[in-house]
Amino acid sequence: MRFFQEGKMAEQNQNHNAKQKPEQDMNHILKVRRDKLKELQDAGRDPFKITTYDQTQHSQEILDHFDEFEGKDVSIAGRIMSKRVMGKAAFCHVQDKLGRIQCYVQRDSLGDEPYKEFKRMDIGDIVGVKGYVFRTQTGEITVHAKQIILLSKSLQPLPEKFHGLQDTDTRYRQRYVDLIMNEDVKKTFIKRSQIIREIRNFLDARDFMEVETPMLVDNAGGASARPFVTYYNALGEYKKLRISLELYLKRLIVGGLERVYEIGRVFRNEGLDQRHNPEFTLMELYQAYTDYNGMMELTESMFRYLAEKVCGGTKLYYGDQKEGTGKEIDLGKPFRRLTMEDAIKEQTGIDFETIKTDEEAKALAREHNIEFEDRHKRGDIINLFFDEYCEDKMIQPTFIMDHPIEISPLTKKKPDDPRKVERFELYINGWEMCNAYSELNDPIDQRERFAAQDALSAQGDEEAQHTDEDFLHAMEIGMPPTGGIGYGIDRLCMLLTNSATIRDVLLFPTMKTLKSENNEAHADEKAGEEKASEAVSDQSGFFTPNEKIDFTGVKIEPLFADQVDFDTFSKSDFRAVKVKECSAVPKSKKLLKFVLDDGTGTDRVILSGIHAYYEPEELVGKTLIAITNLPPRAMMGIDSCGMLLSAVNERNGEEELHLLMVDNHIPAGAKLY
C-alpha cells in the first residue's frame, strides 16, 4: 500500500512538473529577450530611441516588379518572421503591410559587429534593411542586405510558426497577433477598407453628401432595439447611445440637403452571435423626391458595383468551395421582388390575405408552434411566420416587400392597402442585408404611430420606440417625399469576404472580459460594484463556493409537489453534452440555440429559453445535462432535439433559472442513472 502511495505521489509530481515546464520555458524566453534589450541599452543602442526610418519600398512592390528592381538598392522595413543562420551567412524573411520578402545576410557584406548583432535578433523584432535586389539559385527574389538596423525589440514571442494563431478566442482578443500570423485575416480587413471606400465612390457619383450625426442622444429611435444608457456628468443627465442614424438624417432632409448618408457606429444592447455584435457599423442614406422603388434600384446597382470592384465579378461563392459546402450567389441577374405575404404563401401555402383578425393570426401561430406575445397583432404574426419559414430560404438576392404596418412605425402606408407599408428588406444568403422605406412624412400619422410605440413600451416592450417631439416638429416644418435605407456594413463585408462570422470582419469584436482583466480593472471600486463585477466574470457561477453566494430571499419549490411513476421517469435518457456553439435565436428575446456534442459524432441542436440569464459566449465549452430522447420540436423554424435541464427558484418574487453544469471531466454522451 505504501509503495502504491509513493508511486502515485511520484506520478502526481511528474504531472505537476510537466504542467509547470511550459510556464518555466516561457519565463526563460521573456527574460532572455529583456536581457538582450538591456545589453543594447547599456551599449547606447536602445532601439526604442529611434524615431524614423527611410522605408522606400514594400515587399510586394519588389516581388511584382523584379525586372525594374534587379540589381538596384532598396530600403525596406518590417518584422522578422523567420531566421536561418549558417555560419558566415544567414537568411531571414521580413514582413511588412503588403507581404514578406527574403533577405540574405552575409558577414562580409555587413561587417563582423553588425553581423553579430543580427544573430542576436529574435523572431518578431522589427528591422530596417538596405541592400540590392537579386534572385537566388532556387529562384527566390531576395534583398542582399548591406545594412540591418533594429528598430523595435519584440519582448513577447510570436506563436509557433507551423500552427500559428488558431484559437479563435485568442485571435479576436489579440487581433494584432492575428494580423501578423494570418495573411488571410489581413487581406479580409484590407478588403473591408476597400468596400467602404467604394461605397463612398458610388454614392459620391450619385451626388450624395456624407454627414455626421450625434452618438449620444436623448431618444434612441429609428429602430426596434434596446439601447445602452450612460450618464453625462457635465450635464447631470442620462443619455443613450444611438441605435440608428435615421431621425437626425431625416432632419437634414427637412433642412433641404436632399441626398445625405452616414457611415457610423451604432449600439444595441443585445446578445452576440455569428451575425450580431452589440456595436456595429451601419450606413443609412436618404434621398428626397423618390420612394422605396428608387431605393431598390440604388441598392441593386450598388451591390453589383461593389462585387465588380472588390471581388472582380458579380458571381460570389460563400462557404468552402473545395468541400462543396457553400453556395454560388449571382449579383449580376435582376434581383427578385416578392411581397412578404407571397413569400409565406410560397413556402407554406398559407394565404394571410384570408386572415383578417389578430385572433385568427394567433390561432394560426399556435397551430404551427410559433412563439408570440399577447401584445402581438396580425402584422407581428405575419413577420414571425416569415422569420420561421422564409428568411433562410432567400439565398439569391431577393427584395421582400410590403411589410405589415405594425412592424414599420416610420414608413408610408400603401395607398391601396393601409394594413401594409412601402418597405422592403434585401435578403442574400438567408441574411437580411438592408432595410428600406418610402419614408413617412405625415407628422399627424407619425405622432399616432409614436403613440402606439409608447403603448408597447408601457406593456414591457424594451425595444419599442418613443415619441420624439423635436423630430415631430421638424416634420411639421415639412419633409418632402423621401426614400431611405439602412445597410449593415459588417454583414455586407461578411458576404464579400466569405467570412463565417461577424467577428471575422470586426478588427476588435466585443468579448466577455477575462476574469483576471476584470478584477484588475475594478480593484478600487466600491464593495457592491466589486461583487457585481465578480459575478459577471465568474463563468456563470461554476465552482463558486457556496459561502460566496447569497441565498437569502431564495424560495425553492416544495419537494414532491408533483409525482411521476418510475417507469415513465426511467425512459428519459439523461446525457452529458458539451456546448460547441451557442448563439441567440434571431427575432427571439428568450431563446438560445445550442450546438452540442452528445458523444454520437453528430451535432445535436437544442433551443432553450435561457437568454435572460446567460449570454451565449459564456456557455461555450461547458458540460450540461440534457434529455436526448425527446421527439424534435420546431421552434422559430429550428428543430430542437431534446431539452437542457435547468434549476428554477424564486428570489425576492422573481424567477431565476440556472443551467445544470457538471464537471468538464465527464465525457460527452455519458449517461446519467
mmCIF file with all atom_site columns, N, CA, C and O in Angstrom, residues 185 196 204:
data_model
loop_
_atom_site.group_PDB
_atom_site.id
_atom_site.type_symbol
_atom_site.label_atom_id
_atom_site.label_alt_id
_atom_site.label_comp_id
_atom_site.label_asym_id
_atom_site.label_entity_id
_atom_site.label_seq_id
_atom_site.pdbx_PDB_ins_code
_atom_site.Cartn_x
_atom_site.Cartn_y
_atom_site.Cartn_z
_atom_site.occupancy
_atom_site.B_iso_or_equiv
_atom_site.pdbx_formal_charge
_atom_site.auth_seq_id
_atom_site.auth_comp_id
_atom_site.auth_asym_id
_atom_site.auth_atom_id
_atom_site.pdbx_PDB_model_num
ATOM 1  N N  . VAL A 1 185 ? -6.349  36.903 -42.808 1.00 0.00 ? 185 VAL A N  1
ATOM 2  C CA . VAL A 1 185 ? -7.036  37.868 -41.933 1.00 0.00 ? 185 VAL A CA 1
ATOM 3  C C  . VAL A 1 185 ? -6.707  39.290 -42.362 1.00 0.00 ? 185 VAL A C  1
ATOM 4  O O  . VAL A 1 185 ? -7.587  40.146 -42.478 1.00 0.00 ? 185 VAL A O  1
ATOM 5  N N  . ILE A 1 196 ? -15.708 49.910 -48.079 1.00 0.00 ? 196 ILE A N  1
ATOM 6  C CA . ILE A 1 196 ? -16.231 51.187 -47.584 1.00 0.00 ? 196 ILE A CA 1
ATOM 7  C C  . ILE A 1 196 ? -15.806 52.329 -48.514 1.00 0.00 ? 196 ILE A C  1
ATOM 8  O O  . ILE A 1 196 ? -16.592 53.250 -48.791 1.00 0.00 ? 196 ILE A O  1
ATOM 9  N N  . ASP A 1 204 ? -20.916 59.141 -53.958 1.00 0.00 ? 204 ASP A N  1
ATOM 10 C CA . ASP A 1 204 ? -20.437 60.457 -54.399 1.00 0.00 ? 204 ASP A CA 1
ATOM 11 C C  . ASP A 1 204 ? -20.804 60.694 -55.863 1.00 0.00 ? 204 ASP A C  1
ATOM 12 O O  . ASP A 1 204 ? -21.173 61.809 -56.253 1.00 0.00 ? 204 ASP A O  1
#
